[in-house]
Short mmCIF file of C-alpha atoms in Angstrom, two decimals:
data_model
loop_
_atom_site.label_atom_id
_atom_site.label_comp_id
_atom_site.label_asym_id
_atom_site.label_seq_id
_atom_site.Cartn_x
_atom_site.Cartn_y
_atom_site.Cartn_z
CA ALA A 1 -37.94 24.30 -19.81
CA SER A 2 -35.65 26.35 -22.00
CA SER A 3 -33.04 24.66 -24.18
CA SER A 4 -30.30 26.22 -22.03
CA SER A 5 -31.79 24.65 -18.88
CA VAL A 6 -31.92 21.24 -20.55
CA LEU A 7 -28.30 21.56 -21.60
CA LEU A 8 -27.32 22.55 -18.06
CA VAL A 9 -29.05 19.50 -16.57
CA ALA A 10 -27.39 17.26 -19.14
CA ALA A 11 -23.99 18.70 -18.29
CA VAL A 12 -24.53 18.11 -14.58
CA LEU A 13 -25.60 14.51 -15.19
CA ALA A 14 -22.58 13.97 -17.39
CA ALA A 15 -20.29 15.31 -14.67
CA VAL A 16 -21.80 12.87 -12.18
CA VAL A 17 -21.41 9.85 -14.46
CA TRP A 18 -18.06 10.72 -15.99
CA GLY A 19 -14.84 11.59 -14.22
CA ALA A 20 -11.70 13.34 -15.39
CA HIS A 21 -10.18 12.50 -18.79
CA GLY A 22 -13.43 10.91 -19.98
CA ILE A 23 -13.09 7.98 -17.56
CA PRO A 24 -16.50 6.78 -16.31
CA LYS A 25 -16.86 6.99 -12.55
CA VAL A 26 -17.22 3.52 -11.08
CA PRO A 27 -18.71 2.92 -7.63
CA PRO A 28 -16.09 1.20 -5.45
CA GLY A 29 -16.66 -2.23 -4.00
CA PRO A 30 -17.41 -2.63 -0.27
CA ASN A 31 -14.35 -2.38 1.99
CA ILE A 32 -15.11 -5.54 3.92
CA THR A 33 -14.28 -7.81 0.98
CA ALA A 34 -10.68 -6.60 1.03
CA SER A 35 -10.20 -6.84 4.79
CA PRO A 36 -8.37 -9.49 6.84
CA ALA A 37 -11.78 -11.01 7.56
CA SER A 38 -11.85 -12.12 3.91
CA TYR A 39 -8.72 -14.32 4.13
CA GLY A 40 -9.52 -17.60 2.41
CA ASN A 41 -12.78 -16.32 0.95
CA LYS A 42 -13.93 -16.90 -2.59
CA TRP A 43 -12.27 -15.15 -5.50
CA LEU A 44 -13.75 -11.78 -6.50
CA ASP A 45 -13.86 -10.05 -9.88
CA ALA A 46 -11.62 -7.09 -10.73
CA LYS A 47 -9.84 -5.47 -13.62
CA THR A 48 -6.14 -4.81 -14.04
CA THR A 49 -4.04 -2.43 -16.04
CA TRP A 50 -0.33 -1.66 -15.77
CA TYR A 51 1.90 1.41 -15.74
CA GLY A 52 5.55 2.42 -15.82
CA LYS A 53 8.15 0.42 -17.72
CA PRO A 54 7.13 -2.98 -19.14
CA THR A 55 9.43 -4.82 -16.75
CA GLY A 56 9.64 -2.07 -14.12
CA ALA A 57 8.25 -1.51 -10.63
CA GLY A 58 5.90 1.37 -11.43
CA PRO A 59 6.66 5.10 -11.09
CA LYS A 60 9.98 6.71 -11.93
CA ASP A 61 10.99 7.26 -8.31
CA ASN A 62 10.12 3.66 -7.45
CA GLY A 63 7.83 4.98 -4.76
CA GLY A 64 4.20 5.98 -4.78
CA ALA A 65 1.28 7.28 -2.75
CA CYS A 66 2.12 5.04 0.21
CA GLY A 67 5.46 6.73 0.80
CA TYR A 68 7.46 3.56 0.21
CA LYS A 69 10.68 3.83 -1.78
CA GLU A 70 12.78 1.42 -3.83
CA VAL A 71 9.89 -0.93 -4.42
CA ASP A 72 11.95 -2.52 -7.20
CA LYS A 73 14.26 -3.96 -4.54
CA ALA A 74 13.85 -6.68 -1.90
CA PRO A 75 11.49 -7.67 -0.48
CA PHE A 76 8.95 -6.17 -2.94
CA HIS A 77 11.02 -6.93 -6.07
CA GLY A 78 8.61 -4.86 -8.17
CA MET A 79 5.63 -7.11 -7.40
CA THR A 80 3.53 -4.05 -6.60
CA SER A 81 0.21 -2.44 -7.45
CA CYS A 82 -1.92 0.67 -7.12
CA GLY A 83 -5.34 0.09 -5.59
CA ASN A 84 -8.60 1.97 -5.86
CA ILE A 85 -10.69 3.10 -2.84
CA PRO A 86 -11.56 -0.25 -1.19
CA ILE A 87 -8.01 -1.53 -1.72
CA PHE A 88 -5.87 1.56 -1.00
CA LYS A 89 -8.21 2.67 1.82
CA ASP A 90 -6.84 6.22 1.94
CA GLY A 91 -3.42 4.80 2.82
CA ARG A 92 -4.51 2.20 5.35
CA GLY A 93 -4.33 -0.47 2.67
CA CYS A 94 -0.65 0.22 2.05
CA GLY A 95 1.37 -2.94 2.54
CA SER A 96 -1.58 -5.34 2.20
CA CYS A 97 -1.14 -8.31 -0.12
CA PHE A 98 -3.44 -9.77 -2.77
CA GLU A 99 -3.47 -12.88 -4.89
CA LEU A 100 -4.39 -12.29 -8.55
CA LYS A 101 -4.95 -14.56 -11.54
CA CYS A 102 -6.35 -14.36 -15.05
CA THR A 103 -7.50 -16.90 -17.64
CA LYS A 104 -8.22 -14.58 -20.59
CA PRO A 105 -6.63 -13.64 -22.95
CA GLU A 106 -4.80 -16.77 -24.01
CA ALA A 107 -1.47 -15.44 -22.68
CA CYS A 108 -2.79 -15.72 -19.09
CA SER A 109 -1.35 -18.61 -17.14
CA GLY A 110 -4.31 -19.02 -14.82
CA LYS A 111 -1.86 -19.37 -11.93
CA PRO A 112 -2.06 -16.96 -8.97
CA THR A 113 0.56 -14.31 -8.32
CA ILE A 114 0.91 -12.13 -5.21
CA VAL A 115 1.31 -8.34 -5.17
CA THR A 116 1.69 -5.71 -2.45
CA ILE A 117 -0.24 -2.42 -2.46
CA THR A 118 2.24 0.47 -2.65
CA ASP A 119 0.32 3.16 -4.53
CA LYS A 120 -3.10 4.69 -5.22
CA ASN A 121 -5.28 4.25 -8.28
CA GLU A 122 -6.77 7.62 -9.22
CA GLU A 123 -9.07 6.58 -12.09
CA PRO A 124 -10.61 3.15 -11.49
CA ILE A 125 -12.30 1.33 -14.36
CA ALA A 126 -14.08 -1.20 -12.12
CA PRO A 127 -15.34 -1.46 -8.51
CA TYR A 128 -12.03 -3.23 -7.83
CA HIS A 129 -9.11 -2.08 -9.99
CA PHE A 130 -5.47 -3.09 -9.62
CA ASP A 131 -3.05 -0.92 -11.61
CA LEU A 132 0.02 -3.13 -11.57
CA SER A 133 3.66 -2.49 -12.23
CA GLY A 134 4.71 -3.80 -15.62
CA HIS A 135 6.66 -6.57 -13.92
CA ALA A 136 3.70 -7.69 -11.77
CA PHE A 137 1.30 -7.59 -14.72
CA GLY A 138 3.61 -9.82 -16.74
CA SER A 139 3.81 -12.30 -13.87
CA MET A 140 0.22 -13.38 -14.60
CA ALA A 141 1.30 -14.64 -18.05
CA LYS A 142 2.51 -17.96 -19.32
CA LYS A 143 6.29 -18.15 -19.39
CA GLY A 144 7.62 -16.30 -22.41
CA GLU A 145 4.32 -14.53 -23.11
CA GLU A 146 4.68 -11.68 -20.59
CA GLN A 147 4.83 -8.95 -23.22
CA LYS A 148 1.95 -10.49 -25.14
CA LEU A 149 -0.18 -10.15 -22.01
CA ARG A 150 1.03 -6.59 -21.37
CA ASP A 151 0.01 -5.73 -24.94
CA ALA A 152 -3.58 -6.53 -23.96
CA GLY A 153 -3.41 -3.47 -21.67
CA GLU A 154 -6.54 -4.26 -19.67
CA VAL A 155 -7.40 -7.68 -18.28
CA GLU A 156 -10.24 -9.10 -16.21
CA ILE A 157 -8.98 -11.03 -13.19
CA LYS A 158 -9.97 -12.85 -10.03
CA PHE A 159 -8.50 -11.65 -6.72
CA ARG A 160 -8.54 -12.26 -2.98
CA ARG A 161 -6.81 -10.82 0.08
CA VAL A 162 -4.00 -12.98 1.46
CA LYS A 163 -1.49 -12.73 4.27
CA CYS A 164 1.86 -11.19 3.36
CA LYS A 165 4.70 -13.70 3.48
CA TYR A 166 8.13 -12.16 3.00
CA PRO A 167 11.31 -14.24 2.73
CA PRO A 168 12.82 -15.61 5.97
CA GLY A 169 14.98 -13.01 7.65
CA THR A 170 12.93 -10.05 6.43
CA LYS A 171 12.67 -7.57 9.31
CA VAL A 172 10.06 -4.91 9.89
CA ASN A 173 11.47 -1.61 8.65
CA PHE A 174 10.94 1.74 10.40
CA HIS A 175 11.88 4.61 8.10
CA VAL A 176 12.25 8.09 9.60
CA GLU A 177 11.23 10.50 6.85
CA LYS A 178 13.69 13.14 5.64
CA SER A 179 11.44 16.00 6.84
CA SER A 180 11.78 14.88 10.48
CA ASN A 181 13.48 17.03 13.10
CA GLU A 182 13.68 17.36 16.90
CA ASN A 183 10.07 18.60 17.07
CA TYR A 184 8.56 16.57 14.24
CA LEU A 185 8.80 12.86 13.59
CA ALA A 186 7.34 11.22 10.48
CA LEU A 187 7.52 7.46 10.28
CA VAL A 188 6.80 4.76 7.69
CA ILE A 189 6.54 1.14 8.83
CA LYS A 190 6.81 -1.56 6.17
CA PHE A 191 7.58 -5.23 5.42
CA LEU A 192 5.02 -6.57 7.91
CA GLN A 193 4.26 -10.27 7.74
CA GLY A 194 0.58 -11.19 7.98
CA ASP A 195 -1.85 -8.29 7.51
CA GLY A 196 0.91 -6.16 6.00
CA ASP A 197 -0.85 -2.88 6.70
CA VAL A 198 -0.73 -0.40 9.60
CA VAL A 199 -3.80 1.37 11.01
CA GLY A 200 -2.34 2.82 14.21
CA VAL A 201 1.07 3.85 15.59
CA ASP A 202 2.21 4.90 19.08
CA ILE A 203 5.69 5.76 20.38
CA LYS A 204 7.18 5.87 23.86
CA GLN A 205 10.36 7.58 25.05
CA LYS A 206 12.70 5.27 26.95
CA GLY A 207 12.18 5.63 30.70
CA GLU A 208 8.60 6.90 30.34
CA ASP A 209 5.35 5.02 30.90
CA LYS A 210 3.08 6.97 28.57
CA TRP A 211 2.50 6.03 24.95
CA THR A 212 1.91 8.89 22.49
CA GLU A 213 -0.36 8.33 19.51
CA LEU A 214 0.88 9.40 16.07
CA ASN A 215 -1.44 11.00 13.52
CA GLU A 216 -2.01 9.85 9.97
CA SER A 217 -0.18 12.14 7.58
CA TRP A 218 -0.55 10.68 4.08
CA GLY A 219 -0.24 7.21 2.58
CA ALA A 220 1.60 5.03 5.09
CA VAL A 221 3.26 8.03 6.79
CA TRP A 222 2.48 8.60 10.50
CA ARG A 223 3.63 11.77 12.29
CA ILE A 224 3.87 13.63 15.58
CA ASP A 225 4.34 17.38 16.13
CA THR A 226 5.49 18.39 19.60
CA PRO A 227 7.15 21.34 21.36
CA HIS A 228 9.22 18.82 23.32
CA LYS A 229 12.45 17.56 21.79
CA LEU A 230 12.23 14.10 20.31
CA ILE A 231 15.49 12.68 21.59
CA GLY A 232 14.98 8.90 21.75
CA PRO A 233 15.42 6.07 21.98
CA PHE A 234 11.78 5.33 21.18
CA SER A 235 9.81 2.12 21.33
CA VAL A 236 7.15 1.81 18.62
CA ARG A 237 3.80 0.06 18.91
CA TYR A 238 1.87 -0.52 15.72
CA THR A 239 -1.58 -1.98 15.05
CA THR A 240 -2.64 -3.79 11.88
CA GLU A 241 -6.10 -3.85 10.33
CA GLY A 242 -6.71 -7.28 11.79
CA GLY A 243 -6.21 -5.86 15.30
CA THR A 244 -2.75 -7.30 15.96
CA LYS A 245 -0.61 -5.03 18.16
CA THR A 246 3.18 -5.35 18.09
CA THR A 247 5.68 -3.49 20.26
CA VAL A 248 9.30 -3.05 19.21
CA ASP A 249 11.48 -1.74 22.01
CA ASP A 250 13.95 1.10 21.43
CA VAL A 251 13.88 0.66 17.64
CA ILE A 252 14.38 4.42 17.00
CA PRO A 253 17.72 5.11 18.72
CA LYS A 254 18.97 8.13 20.58
CA GLY A 255 20.55 10.45 18.04
CA TRP A 256 18.28 9.16 15.25
CA LYS A 257 18.63 10.83 11.86
CA PRO A 258 16.15 11.88 9.17
CA ASP A 259 15.88 9.79 5.99
CA THR A 260 17.19 6.74 7.81
CA SER A 261 15.77 3.24 8.18
CA TYR A 262 15.88 1.28 11.42
CA GLU A 263 15.00 -2.39 11.77
CA ALA A 264 13.48 -4.49 14.49
CA LYS A 265 16.14 -6.58 16.20
CA GLU A 266 14.14 -9.73 15.66
CA GLU A 267 11.76 -10.82 12.93
CA GLU A 268 8.23 -9.73 13.78
#
């Protein structure tokens, strides 16, 4: 083979092994180990990094690839993380909760901390990679050594999927996205106890018997496009990854408005 052919083959192989910015491509772990079926299972290996401000909640807009906003505020309080493929699950992992702990370096406390997935990890460095907010990363440290741990930059950890447990009184939140109008409804559902994530959403106009399935848009955003006016009130039925179905009657009121949050009347 000519030297040019050899160089071409080498370049192709390099492209397969290495991703953007010189980051080696890492095969993701199997999805099943991060599913509700793994609750209570043994701890798994992962790596963590952190981004944003040292004591912040992540990105500048306090949002992320899930479509959540103000993740620095209750009930997330900045205890958030990006996840790679088997954790983010193309948006279906949004809202799921994980327990993390580290023992090395010396600044690690060894005690578990819980984070919620609110964003996507674009360049994983391990089959399981949690890119934490600065605040969440520091929470794995011994008291007073948070910055010392953050200075390590990259830490090997143990993790496992756990049920989300928000403070008493936390209600499921239904946020109508700002792009919504009378023929288009985009919805984000968050603060779910238990599985935390949403894998299916249906709505039903008051007085009707038929449920209408919403389509996945991006992240945790579910949408419906229709030539019929979306007047409301609407009941919402959502399904979690564990198969739990919950119906909230008339949660989206008549005269609903874009960029507005509505809450379930009772804790779900």
